[in-house]
PDB file of C-alpha atoms and ligand atoms in Angstrom:
ATOM      1  CA  MET A1201      -9.240  19.943  -5.905  1.00  0.00           C
ATOM      2  CA  ASN A1202      -7.053  16.875  -6.197  1.00  0.00           C
ATOM      3  CA  ILE A1203      -7.721  13.885  -4.047  1.00  0.00           C
ATOM      4  CA  ILE A1204      -6.521  10.290  -3.403  1.00  0.00           C
ATOM      5  CA  LEU A1205      -8.958   7.458  -2.806  1.00  0.00           C
ATOM      6  CA  LEU A1206      -6.999   5.003  -0.756  1.00  0.00           C
ATOM      7  CA  GLY A1207      -8.151   1.464   0.101  1.00  0.00           C
ATOM      8  CA  PRO A1208      -7.729  -2.189  -0.670  1.00  0.00           C
ATOM      9  CA  PRO A1209      -8.945  -3.907  -3.921  1.00  0.00           C
ATOM     10  CA  GLY A1210     -12.772  -3.966  -3.709  1.00  0.00           C
ATOM     11  CA  ALA A1211     -13.145  -1.062  -1.327  1.00  0.00           C
ATOM     12  CA  GLY A1212     -15.230   0.812  -3.835  1.00  0.00           C
ATOM     13  CA  LYS A1213     -12.718   3.409  -5.060  1.00  0.00           C
ATOM     14  CA  GLY A1214     -13.676   3.015  -8.708  1.00  0.00           C
ATOM     15  CA  THR A1215     -17.395   3.330  -8.022  1.00  0.00           C
ATOM     16  CA  GLN A1216     -16.970   6.449  -5.883  1.00  0.00           C
ATOM     17  CA  ALA A1217     -14.525   7.976  -8.414  1.00  0.00           C
ATOM     18  CA  ARG A1218     -17.338   7.742 -11.075  1.00  0.00           C
ATOM     19  CA  PHE A1219     -19.786   9.545  -8.875  1.00  0.00           C
ATOM     20  CA  LEU A1220     -17.229  12.318  -8.331  1.00  0.00           C
ATOM     21  CA  CYS A1221     -16.574  12.675 -12.050  1.00  0.00           C
ATOM     22  CA  ASP A1222     -20.191  13.030 -12.752  1.00  0.00           C
ATOM     23  CA  GLU A1223     -20.995  15.404  -9.968  1.00  0.00           C
ATOM     24  CA  ARG A1224     -17.819  17.478  -9.643  1.00  0.00           C
ATOM     25  CA  ASP A1225     -16.498  17.291 -13.175  1.00  0.00           C
ATOM     26  CA  MET A1226     -13.349  15.704 -11.733  1.00  0.00           C
ATOM     27  CA  ILE A1227     -11.011  13.395 -13.687  1.00  0.00           C
ATOM     28  CA  GLN A1228     -10.507   9.807 -12.549  1.00  0.00           C
ATOM     29  CA  LEU A1229      -6.924   8.673 -12.845  1.00  0.00           C
ATOM     30  CA  SER A1230      -7.083   4.814 -12.345  1.00  0.00           C
ATOM     31  CA  THR A1231      -3.564   3.265 -13.015  1.00  0.00           C
ATOM     32  CA  GLY A1232      -5.273  -0.004 -13.109  1.00  0.00           C
ATOM     33  CA  ASP A1233      -7.541   1.023 -15.931  1.00  0.00           C
ATOM     34  CA  MET A1234      -4.526   2.520 -17.773  1.00  0.00           C
ATOM     35  CA  LEU A1235      -2.575  -0.751 -17.436  1.00  0.00           C
ATOM     36  CA  ARG A1236      -5.514  -2.779 -18.576  1.00  0.00           C
ATOM     37  CA  GLU A1237      -5.886  -0.563 -21.585  1.00  0.00           C
ATOM     38  CA  ALA A1238      -2.240  -1.045 -22.429  1.00  0.00           C
ATOM     39  CA  LYS A1239      -2.580  -4.683 -21.988  1.00  0.00           C
ATOM     40  CA  ASP A1240      -5.652  -4.982 -24.159  1.00  0.00           C
ATOM     41  CA  SER A1241      -4.181  -2.800 -26.958  1.00  0.00           C
ATOM     42  CA  GLY A1242      -1.004  -5.053 -26.905  1.00  0.00           C
ATOM     43  CA  THR A1243       1.555  -2.201 -26.488  1.00  0.00           C
ATOM     44  CA  GLU A1244       5.163  -3.116 -25.478  1.00  0.00           C
ATOM     45  CA  MET A1245       4.360  -1.906 -21.969  1.00  0.00           C
ATOM     46  CA  GLY A1246       1.159  -3.860 -21.743  1.00  0.00           C
ATOM     47  CA  LYS A1247       2.962  -7.091 -22.700  1.00  0.00           C
ATOM     48  CA  ILE A1248       5.434  -6.430 -19.859  1.00  0.00           C
ATOM     49  CA  VAL A1249       2.838  -5.809 -17.205  1.00  0.00           C
ATOM     50  CA  ALA A1250       0.324  -8.487 -18.194  1.00  0.00           C
ATOM     51  CA  ASP A1251       1.844 -11.417 -16.155  1.00  0.00           C
ATOM     52  CA  VAL A1252       2.585  -9.226 -13.171  1.00  0.00           C
ATOM     53  CA  MET A1253      -1.025  -8.088 -13.149  1.00  0.00           C
ATOM     54  CA  ALA A1254      -2.435 -11.533 -13.579  1.00  0.00           C
ATOM     55  CA  ARG A1255      -0.346 -12.687 -10.550  1.00  0.00           C
ATOM     56  CA  GLY A1256      -1.755  -9.821  -8.567  1.00  0.00           C
ATOM     57  CA  GLU A1257       1.585  -8.224  -7.897  1.00  0.00           C
ATOM     58  CA  LEU A1258       2.486  -4.507  -8.303  1.00  0.00           C
ATOM     59  CA  VAL A1259       4.113  -3.313 -11.524  1.00  0.00           C
ATOM     60  CA  THR A1260       7.167  -1.106 -11.141  1.00  0.00           C
ATOM     61  CA  ASP A1261       6.930   2.393  -9.685  1.00  0.00           C
ATOM     62  CA  GLU A1262       8.608   3.645 -12.847  1.00  0.00           C
ATOM     63  CA  ILE A1263       5.909   2.551 -15.147  1.00  0.00           C
ATOM     64  CA  VAL A1264       2.942   3.771 -13.144  1.00  0.00           C
ATOM     65  CA  ILE A1265       4.584   7.186 -12.288  1.00  0.00           C
ATOM     66  CA  GLY A1266       5.271   7.577 -15.940  1.00  0.00           C
ATOM     67  CA  LEU A1267       1.633   7.055 -16.760  1.00  0.00           C
ATOM     68  CA  ILE A1268       0.469   9.592 -14.124  1.00  0.00           C
ATOM     69  CA  ARG A1269       2.999  12.159 -15.278  1.00  0.00           C
ATOM     70  CA  GLU A1270       1.604  12.189 -18.759  1.00  0.00           C
ATOM     71  CA  LYS A1271      -2.025  12.540 -17.437  1.00  0.00           C
ATOM     72  CA  LEU A1272      -1.209  15.457 -15.215  1.00  0.00           C
ATOM     73  CA  LYS A1273      -0.041  17.461 -18.145  1.00  0.00           C
ATOM     74  CA  GLY A1274      -3.542  17.304 -19.769  1.00  0.00           C
ATOM     75  CA  ASP A1275      -6.795  18.882 -19.012  1.00  0.00           C
ATOM     76  CA  LYS A1276      -7.330  19.349 -15.203  1.00  0.00           C
ATOM     77  CA  LYS A1277     -11.126  20.088 -15.075  1.00  0.00           C
ATOM     78  CA  GLY A1278     -12.454  19.965 -11.589  1.00  0.00           C
ATOM     79  CA  GLY A1279      -9.349  18.224 -10.338  1.00  0.00           C
ATOM     80  CA  PHE A1280      -7.991  14.729 -10.324  1.00  0.00           C
ATOM     81  CA  ILE A1281      -9.124  11.691  -8.369  1.00  0.00           C
ATOM     82  CA  PHE A1282      -6.184   9.218  -7.910  1.00  0.00           C
ATOM     83  CA  ASP A1283      -7.686   5.784  -7.840  1.00  0.00           C
ATOM     84  CA  GLY A1284      -5.213   3.014  -7.151  1.00  0.00           C
ATOM     85  CA  PHE A1285      -2.276   5.385  -7.066  1.00  0.00           C
ATOM     86  CA  PRO A1286      -0.008   5.903  -5.177  1.00  0.00           C
ATOM     87  CA  ARG A1287       0.402   2.316  -3.984  1.00  0.00           C
ATOM     88  CA  THR A1288       3.916   2.622  -2.486  1.00  0.00           C
ATOM     89  CA  LEU A1289       5.784   5.308  -0.511  1.00  0.00           C
ATOM     90  CA  ALA A1290       7.987   5.968  -3.607  1.00  0.00           C
ATOM     91  CA  GLN A1291       4.928   6.617  -5.750  1.00  0.00           C
ATOM     92  CA  ALA A1292       3.516   8.937  -3.092  1.00  0.00           C
ATOM     93  CA  ASP A1293       6.723  11.033  -2.943  1.00  0.00           C
ATOM     94  CA  ALA A1294       6.638  11.028  -6.793  1.00  0.00           C
ATOM     95  CA  LEU A1295       3.073  12.311  -6.849  1.00  0.00           C
ATOM     96  CA  ALA A1296       3.946  15.096  -4.455  1.00  0.00           C
ATOM     97  CA  GLU A1297       6.748  16.265  -6.813  1.00  0.00           C
ATOM     98  CA  LEU A1298       4.550  15.866  -9.941  1.00  0.00           C
ATOM     99  CA  LEU A1299       1.679  17.934  -8.417  1.00  0.00           C
ATOM    100  CA  ALA A1300       4.243  20.547  -7.348  1.00  0.00           C
ATOM    101  CA  GLU A1301       5.688  20.801 -10.800  1.00  0.00           C
ATOM    102  CA  GLU A1302       2.238  21.515 -12.131  1.00  0.00           C
ATOM    103  CA  GLY A1303       1.441  24.122  -9.423  1.00  0.00           C
ATOM    104  CA  GLU A1304      -1.159  21.880  -7.984  1.00  0.00           C
ATOM    105  CA  THR A1305      -1.856  20.623  -4.447  1.00  0.00           C
ATOM    106  CA  LEU A1306      -3.046  17.447  -2.849  1.00  0.00           C
ATOM    107  CA  ASP A1307      -6.216  18.458  -0.975  1.00  0.00           C
ATOM    108  CA  ALA A1308      -7.445  15.236   0.689  1.00  0.00           C
ATOM    109  CA  VAL A1309      -6.667  11.590   1.084  1.00  0.00           C
ATOM    110  CA  ILE A1310      -9.653   9.490   1.871  1.00  0.00           C
ATOM    111  CA  GLU A1311      -9.122   6.052   3.175  1.00  0.00           C
ATOM    112  CA  MET A1312     -11.970   3.730   2.475  1.00  0.00           C
ATOM    113  CA  GLN A1313     -12.143   1.158   5.257  1.00  0.00           C
ATOM    114  CA  VAL A1314     -13.661  -2.253   4.410  1.00  0.00           C
ATOM    115  CA  ASP A1315     -13.009  -5.654   6.166  1.00  0.00           C
ATOM    116  CA  ASP A1316     -11.350  -8.433   4.270  1.00  0.00           C
ATOM    117  CA  ASN A1317     -14.351 -10.855   4.214  1.00  0.00           C
ATOM    118  CA  ALA A1318     -16.409  -8.109   2.465  1.00  0.00           C
ATOM    119  CA  LEU A1319     -13.639  -7.595  -0.114  1.00  0.00           C
ATOM    120  CA  VAL A1320     -13.529 -11.205  -1.181  1.00  0.00           C
ATOM    121  CA  ALA A1321     -17.314 -11.286  -1.473  1.00  0.00           C
ATOM    122  CA  ARG A1322     -17.474  -7.986  -3.439  1.00  0.00           C
ATOM    123  CA  ILE A1323     -14.633  -8.748  -5.880  1.00  0.00           C
ATOM    124  CA  THR A1324     -15.658 -12.238  -6.827  1.00  0.00           C
ATOM    125  CA  ALA A1325     -19.237 -10.919  -7.553  1.00  0.00           C
ATOM    126  CA  ARG A1326     -18.269  -7.825  -9.615  1.00  0.00           C
ATOM    127  CA  SER A1327     -18.540  -7.130 -13.250  1.00  0.00           C
ATOM    128  CA  THR A1328     -18.471  -3.900 -15.400  1.00  0.00           C
ATOM    129  CA  CYS A1329     -20.248  -2.652 -18.446  1.00  0.00           C
ATOM    130  CA  ALA A1330     -17.786  -3.222 -21.425  1.00  0.00           C
ATOM    131  CA  ASN A1331     -19.010   0.078 -22.891  1.00  0.00           C
ATOM    132  CA  CYS A1332     -19.064   2.603 -20.056  1.00  0.00           C
ATOM    133  CA  GLY A1333     -17.395   0.898 -17.093  1.00  0.00           C
ATOM    134  CA  GLU A1334     -20.519   1.074 -14.897  1.00  0.00           C
ATOM    135  CA  VAL A1335     -19.802  -1.306 -11.900  1.00  0.00           C
ATOM    136  CA  TYR A1336     -22.212  -4.197 -11.117  1.00  0.00           C
ATOM    137  CA  ASN A1337     -22.350  -6.808  -8.315  1.00  0.00           C
ATOM    138  CA  ASP A1338     -24.235  -9.997  -8.478  1.00  0.00           C
ATOM    139  CA  ASN A1339     -25.609  -9.654  -4.946  1.00  0.00           C
ATOM    140  CA  THR A1340     -26.030  -5.842  -4.343  1.00  0.00           C
ATOM    141  CA  LYS A1341     -26.448  -4.309  -7.786  1.00  0.00           C
ATOM    142  CA  PRO A1342     -27.102  -6.975 -10.397  1.00  0.00           C
ATOM    143  CA  ILE A1343     -27.136  -6.408 -14.214  1.00  0.00           C
ATOM    144  CA  PRO A1344     -30.629  -5.313 -15.075  1.00  0.00           C
ATOM    145  CA  ALA A1345     -33.045  -8.125 -16.049  1.00  0.00           C
ATOM    146  CA  ASP A1346     -33.294  -6.839 -19.588  1.00  0.00           C
ATOM    147  CA  GLY A1347     -29.523  -7.331 -19.970  1.00  0.00           C
ATOM    148  CA  LYS A1348     -28.878  -3.676 -20.610  1.00  0.00           C
ATOM    149  CA  CYS A1349     -26.535  -1.291 -18.767  1.00  0.00           C
ATOM    150  CA  SER A1350     -28.510   1.095 -16.587  1.00  0.00           C
ATOM    151  CA  ASN A1351     -26.127   3.900 -17.428  1.00  0.00           C
ATOM    152  CA  CYS A1352     -25.484   3.585 -21.276  1.00  0.00           C
ATOM    153  CA  GLY A1353     -27.831   0.650 -22.440  1.00  0.00           C
ATOM    154  CA  GLY A1354     -24.713  -1.371 -23.390  1.00  0.00           C
ATOM    155  CA  THR A1355     -25.309  -5.172 -23.515  1.00  0.00           C
ATOM    156  CA  GLU A1356     -21.776  -6.570 -22.949  1.00  0.00           C
ATOM    157  CA  PHE A1357     -20.423  -6.993 -19.509  1.00  0.00           C
ATOM    158  CA  LYS A1358     -17.001  -8.268 -18.399  1.00  0.00           C
ATOM    159  CA  ARG A1359     -15.275  -9.597 -15.351  1.00  0.00           C
ATOM    160  CA  ARG A1360     -11.611  -8.774 -14.642  1.00  0.00           C
ATOM    161  CA  ALA A1361      -9.085 -11.552 -15.280  1.00  0.00           C
ATOM    162  CA  ASP A1362      -7.528 -10.833 -11.856  1.00  0.00           C
ATOM    163  CA  ASP A1363     -10.898 -10.950  -9.922  1.00  0.00           C
ATOM    164  CA  ASN A1364     -10.405 -14.590  -8.676  1.00  0.00           C
ATOM    165  CA  GLU A1365      -9.662 -15.778  -5.206  1.00  0.00           C
ATOM    166  CA  GLU A1366      -5.872 -16.662  -5.953  1.00  0.00           C
ATOM    167  CA  SER A1367      -4.904 -13.328  -7.459  1.00  0.00           C
ATOM    168  CA  LEU A1368      -7.007 -11.456  -4.788  1.00  0.00           C
ATOM    169  CA  LYS A1369      -5.016 -13.036  -2.057  1.00  0.00           C
ATOM    170  CA  GLN A1370      -1.782 -11.716  -3.600  1.00  0.00           C
ATOM    171  CA  ARG A1371      -3.369  -8.365  -4.222  1.00  0.00           C
ATOM    172  CA  LEU A1372      -4.419  -8.128  -0.596  1.00  0.00           C
ATOM    173  CA  MET A1373      -0.811  -9.123   0.383  1.00  0.00           C
ATOM    174  CA  GLU A1374       0.609  -6.426  -1.695  1.00  0.00           C
ATOM    175  CA  TYR A1375      -1.864  -3.868  -0.294  1.00  0.00           C
ATOM    176  CA  TYR A1376      -0.852  -4.741   3.362  1.00  0.00           C
ATOM    177  CA  LYS A1377       2.818  -4.830   2.663  1.00  0.00           C
ATOM    178  CA  LYS A1378       3.239  -1.919   0.395  1.00  0.00           C
ATOM    179  CA  THR A1379       0.199   0.322   0.244  1.00  0.00           C
ATOM    180  CA  SER A1380      -1.138   0.324   3.804  1.00  0.00           C
ATOM    181  CA  PRO A1381       1.988   2.290   5.075  1.00  0.00           C
ATOM    182  CA  LEU A1382       0.541   5.195   3.056  1.00  0.00           C
ATOM    183  CA  ILE A1383      -2.200   5.543   5.665  1.00  0.00           C
ATOM    184  CA  GLY A1384       0.430   6.418   8.332  1.00  0.00           C
ATOM    185  CA  TYR A1385       2.320   8.541   5.889  1.00  0.00           C
ATOM    186  CA  TYR A1386      -0.637  10.846   4.974  1.00  0.00           C
ATOM    187  CA  TYR A1387      -1.878  10.762   8.622  1.00  0.00           C
ATOM    188  CA  ALA A1388       1.411  12.132   9.648  1.00  0.00           C
ATOM    189  CA  LYS A1389       1.143  14.847   7.005  1.00  0.00           C
ATOM    190  CA  GLY A1390      -2.335  15.814   8.257  1.00  0.00           C
ATOM    191  CA  GLN A1391      -4.072  14.911   4.990  1.00  0.00           C
ATOM    192  CA  LEU A1392      -5.761  11.736   5.962  1.00  0.00           C
ATOM    193  CA  SER A1393      -9.643  11.280   6.294  1.00  0.00           C
ATOM    194  CA  SER A1394     -10.852   7.769   7.001  1.00  0.00           C
ATOM    195  CA  ILE A1395     -14.501   6.717   6.194  1.00  0.00           C
ATOM    196  CA  ASP A1396     -16.415   3.520   6.462  1.00  0.00           C
ATOM    197  CA  GLY A1397     -16.472   1.993   3.021  1.00  0.00           C
ATOM    198  CA  LEU A1398     -18.784  -0.903   3.972  1.00  0.00           C
ATOM    199  CA  GLY A1399     -22.080   0.879   3.918  1.00  0.00           C
ATOM    200  CA  GLU A1400     -24.550   1.616   1.114  1.00  0.00           C
ATOM    201  CA  MET A1401     -22.954   3.168  -1.923  1.00  0.00           C
ATOM    202  CA  SER A1402     -25.003   6.398  -1.216  1.00  0.00           C
ATOM    203  CA  ALA A1403     -23.825   6.498   2.428  1.00  0.00           C
ATOM    204  CA  VAL A1404     -20.215   6.155   1.369  1.00  0.00           C
ATOM    205  CA  LYS A1405     -20.735   8.829  -1.269  1.00  0.00           C
ATOM    206  CA  ALA A1406     -22.288  11.236   1.392  1.00  0.00           C
ATOM    207  CA  ASP A1407     -19.279  10.628   3.701  1.00  0.00           C
ATOM    208  CA  ILE A1408     -16.885  11.498   0.909  1.00  0.00           C
ATOM    209  CA  SER A1409     -18.838  14.662   0.114  1.00  0.00           C
ATOM    210  CA  LYS A1410     -18.613  15.716   3.743  1.00  0.00           C
ATOM    211  CA  VAL A1411     -14.791  15.407   3.656  1.00  0.00           C
ATOM    212  CA  LEU A1412     -14.553  17.305   0.400  1.00  0.00           C
ATOM    213  CA  ASP A1413     -16.908  20.053   1.558  1.00  0.00           C
ATOM    214  CA  ALA A1414     -15.358  20.479   4.923  1.00  0.00           C
TER     215      ALA A1414
HETATM  216  P1  AMP B 664      -6.526  -1.894  -9.904  1.00  0.00           P
HETATM  217  O1  AMP B 664      -7.426  -1.867 -11.052  1.00  0.00           O
HETATM  218  O2  AMP B 664      -6.300  -0.719  -9.178  1.00  0.00           O
HETATM  219  O3  AMP B 664      -7.100  -3.043  -8.801  1.00  0.00           O
HETATM  220  O4  AMP B 664      -5.180  -2.440 -10.416  1.00  0.00           O
HETATM  221  C1  AMP B 664      -5.013  -3.765 -11.075  1.00  0.00           C
HETATM  222  C2  AMP B 664      -3.538  -4.197 -11.140  1.00  0.00           C
HETATM  223  O5  AMP B 664      -2.757  -3.147 -11.779  1.00  0.00           O
HETATM  224  C3  AMP B 664      -2.907  -4.261  -9.752  1.00  0.00           C
HETATM  225  O6  AMP B 664      -3.061  -5.573  -9.056  1.00  0.00           O
HETATM  226  C4  AMP B 664      -1.393  -4.081 -10.129  1.00  0.00           C
HETATM  227  O7  AMP B 664      -0.924  -5.300 -10.766  1.00  0.00           O
HETATM  228  C5  AMP B 664      -1.537  -2.991 -11.175  1.00  0.00           C
HETATM  229  N1  AMP B 664      -1.502  -1.650 -10.660  1.00  0.00           N
HETATM  230  C6  AMP B 664      -2.471  -0.760 -10.681  1.00  0.00           C
HETATM  231  N2  AMP B 664      -2.052   0.441 -10.052  1.00  0.00           N
HETATM  232  C7  AMP B 664      -0.819   0.283  -9.693  1.00  0.00           C
HETATM  233  C8  AMP B 664       0.127   1.060  -9.023  1.00  0.00           C
HETATM  234  N3  AMP B 664      -0.189   2.356  -8.659  1.00  0.00           N
HETATM  235  N4  AMP B 664       1.348   0.482  -8.743  1.00  0.00           N
HETATM  236  C9  AMP B 664       1.652  -0.704  -9.089  1.00  0.00           C
HETATM  237  N5  AMP B 664       0.760  -1.592  -9.750  1.00  0.00           N
HETATM  238  C10 AMP B 664      -0.394  -1.075 -10.086  1.00  0.00           C
END
């Protein structure tokens, strides 16, 4: 089963993708994570995208489609969760072609709906374990008092460089201009399911399960 988690930055796509990896043996394909990895390891491509990401703009379709193409050739396990991809109509078309080339289908597109005020609050409060990527939130899921990650025991936590208000404004603008048209696109294709992304993590998780098990 291959699915897209669609929603603005801070909607909870990454958190829910991690649940699905654990429980359904799926593979999370986050283009944001791939790009951050490239940036941190100082590859040529990483250098090219660093400024664009810091500004909160989208990197070129060509780059992200190339990243996804490579991953689709690898182990497919319980299927792919596309997290933060596609973000443009061109990427959506490319994904359809890439899946077809691999003899795969797109089984669900889950739109996670969250209002903008909640997004700003979530994003400016979030951090992740530097070791395993577990997501924390200063208000709703603080780092444990003993300073150890509840998932792996790691003691280093990081905040994303682009999780600041200025960059977030631009990321939201990019979402509404370039990514939100995908909601209509997948609706028209009969593939869209929309869920409330504002509830408790466990409630959102249950709603996603309902869609996948339907
Ligand atoms: P994310 O971790 O999904 O919030 O992505 C972080 C940043 O990486 C975005 O603000 C973009 O600059 C870039 N990025 C991630 N995925 C894509 C994509 N599919 N298309 C274009 N840019 C992307």
